[in-house]
mmCIF file with all atom_site columns, C-alpha atoms in Angstrom:
data_model
loop_
_atom_site.group_PDB
_atom_site.id
_atom_site.type_symbol
_atom_site.label_atom_id
_atom_site.label_alt_id
_atom_site.label_comp_id
_atom_site.label_asym_id
_atom_site.label_entity_id
_atom_site.label_seq_id
_atom_site.pdbx_PDB_ins_code
_atom_site.Cartn_x
_atom_site.Cartn_y
_atom_site.Cartn_z
_atom_site.occupancy
_atom_site.B_iso_or_equiv
_atom_site.pdbx_formal_charge
_atom_site.auth_seq_id
_atom_site.auth_comp_id
_atom_site.auth_asym_id
_atom_site.auth_atom_id
_atom_site.pdbx_PDB_model_num
ATOM 1  C CA . UNK L 1 1  ? -84.229 40.650 13.601 1.00 62.00 ? 83  UNK L CA 1
ATOM 2  C CA . UNK L 1 2  ? -83.263 44.169 14.700 1.00 64.00 ? 84  UNK L CA 1
ATOM 3  C CA . UNK L 1 3  ? -86.275 44.373 17.032 1.00 72.00 ? 85  UNK L CA 1
ATOM 4  C CA . UNK L 1 4  ? -85.196 41.180 18.748 1.00 76.00 ? 86  UNK L CA 1
ATOM 5  C CA . UNK L 1 5  ? -81.498 41.995 19.173 1.00 76.00 ? 87  UNK L CA 1
ATOM 6  C CA . UNK L 1 6  ? -81.811 45.786 19.601 1.00 80.00 ? 88  UNK L CA 1
ATOM 7  C CA . UNK L 1 7  ? -78.801 46.272 17.339 1.00 79.00 ? 89  UNK L CA 1
ATOM 8  C CA . UNK L 1 8  ? -77.923 46.583 13.672 1.00 82.00 ? 90  UNK L CA 1
ATOM 9  C CA . UNK L 1 9  ? -77.578 43.111 12.158 1.00 83.00 ? 91  UNK L CA 1
ATOM 10 C CA . UNK L 1 10 ? -76.000 41.915 8.920  1.00 87.00 ? 92  UNK L CA 1
ATOM 11 C CA . UNK L 1 11 ? -77.082 38.379 7.994  1.00 90.00 ? 93  UNK L CA 1
ATOM 12 C CA . UNK L 1 12 ? -74.287 36.314 6.405  1.00 93.00 ? 94  UNK L CA 1
ATOM 13 C CA . UNK L 1 13 ? -74.729 33.573 3.814  1.00 94.00 ? 95  UNK L CA 1
ATOM 14 C CA . UNK L 1 14 ? -71.943 31.324 2.561  1.00 93.00 ? 96  UNK L CA 1
ATOM 15 C CA . UNK L 1 15 ? -71.416 30.425 -1.079 1.00 92.00 ? 97  UNK L CA 1
ATOM 16 C CA . UNK L 1 16 ? -72.132 26.751 -0.371 1.00 92.00 ? 98  UNK L CA 1
ATOM 17 C CA . UNK L 1 17 ? -75.530 27.604 1.166  1.00 92.00 ? 99  UNK L CA 1
ATOM 18 C CA . UNK L 1 18 ? -76.399 29.567 -1.974 1.00 93.00 ? 100 UNK L CA 1
ATOM 19 C CA . UNK L 1 19 ? -75.366 26.613 -4.140 1.00 92.00 ? 101 UNK L CA 1
ATOM 20 C CA . UNK L 1 20 ? -77.518 24.231 -2.091 1.00 93.00 ? 102 UNK L CA 1
ATOM 21 C CA . UNK L 1 21 ? -80.533 26.541 -2.347 1.00 94.00 ? 103 UNK L CA 1
ATOM 22 C CA . UNK L 1 22 ? -80.085 26.656 -6.128 1.00 94.00 ? 104 UNK L CA 1
ATOM 23 C CA . UNK L 1 23 ? -79.881 22.847 -6.264 1.00 94.00 ? 105 UNK L CA 1
ATOM 24 C CA . UNK L 1 24 ? -83.098 22.430 -4.247 1.00 94.00 ? 106 UNK L CA 1
ATOM 25 C CA . UNK L 1 25 ? -85.092 24.066 -7.031 1.00 91.00 ? 107 UNK L CA 1
ATOM 26 C CA . UNK L 1 26 ? -88.628 25.449 -7.039 1.00 93.00 ? 108 UNK L CA 1
ATOM 27 C CA . UNK L 1 27 ? -89.525 24.430 -3.500 1.00 92.00 ? 109 UNK L CA 1
ATOM 28 C CA . UNK L 1 28 ? -86.926 26.829 -2.055 1.00 93.00 ? 110 UNK L CA 1
ATOM 29 C CA . UNK L 1 29 ? -87.110 29.642 -4.618 1.00 94.00 ? 111 UNK L CA 1
ATOM 30 C CA . UNK L 1 30 ? -88.426 32.146 -2.051 1.00 95.00 ? 112 UNK L CA 1
ATOM 31 C CA . UNK L 1 31 ? -85.524 31.384 0.308  1.00 94.00 ? 113 UNK L CA 1
ATOM 32 C CA . UNK L 1 32 ? -83.099 31.804 -2.591 1.00 94.00 ? 114 UNK L CA 1
ATOM 33 C CA . UNK L 1 33 ? -84.633 35.153 -3.518 1.00 95.00 ? 115 UNK L CA 1
ATOM 34 C CA . UNK L 1 34 ? -84.299 36.355 0.080  1.00 93.00 ? 116 UNK L CA 1
ATOM 35 C CA . UNK L 1 35 ? -80.707 35.079 0.299  1.00 93.00 ? 117 UNK L CA 1
ATOM 36 C CA . UNK L 1 36 ? -79.765 37.028 -2.845 1.00 94.00 ? 118 UNK L CA 1
ATOM 37 C CA . UNK L 1 37 ? -80.705 40.311 -1.161 1.00 92.00 ? 119 UNK L CA 1
ATOM 38 C CA . UNK L 1 38 ? -77.737 42.717 -1.465 1.00 93.00 ? 120 UNK L CA 1
ATOM 39 C CA . UNK L 1 39 ? -78.092 43.619 2.231  1.00 91.00 ? 121 UNK L CA 1
ATOM 40 C CA . UNK L 1 40 ? -76.906 40.100 3.145  1.00 93.00 ? 122 UNK L CA 1
ATOM 41 C CA . UNK L 1 41 ? -73.154 39.571 3.341  1.00 94.00 ? 123 UNK L CA 1
ATOM 42 C CA . UNK L 1 42 ? -71.741 36.748 1.206  1.00 95.00 ? 124 UNK L CA 1
ATOM 43 C CA . UNK L 1 43 ? -68.936 34.711 2.736  1.00 93.00 ? 125 UNK L CA 1
ATOM 44 C CA . UNK L 1 44 ? -66.618 32.506 0.672  1.00 93.00 ? 126 UNK L CA 1
ATOM 45 C CA . UNK L 1 45 ? -66.242 28.861 1.663  1.00 88.00 ? 127 UNK L CA 1
ATOM 46 C CA . UNK L 1 46 ? -62.807 27.398 2.278  1.00 85.00 ? 128 UNK L CA 1
ATOM 47 C CA . UNK L 1 47 ? -63.762 23.730 2.181  1.00 82.00 ? 129 UNK L CA 1
ATOM 48 C CA . UNK L 1 48 ? -63.855 21.372 -0.814 1.00 77.00 ? 130 UNK L CA 1
ATOM 49 C CA . UNK L 1 49 ? -67.079 20.559 -2.614 1.00 66.00 ? 131 UNK L CA 1
ATOM 50 C CA . UNK L 1 50 ? -70.247 22.496 -3.203 1.00 57.00 ? 132 UNK L CA 1
#
């Protein structure tokens, strides 16, 4: 991503996206592992539901 934008980037993932990835199970386990990377910023959700 940095090569494309020529700038430092911090990917952001919301709590509800993490919950959905966990619900999807084995098929999306690689995406979940990538999303749990500590370099990604976690954003809280302000809406109701998961």
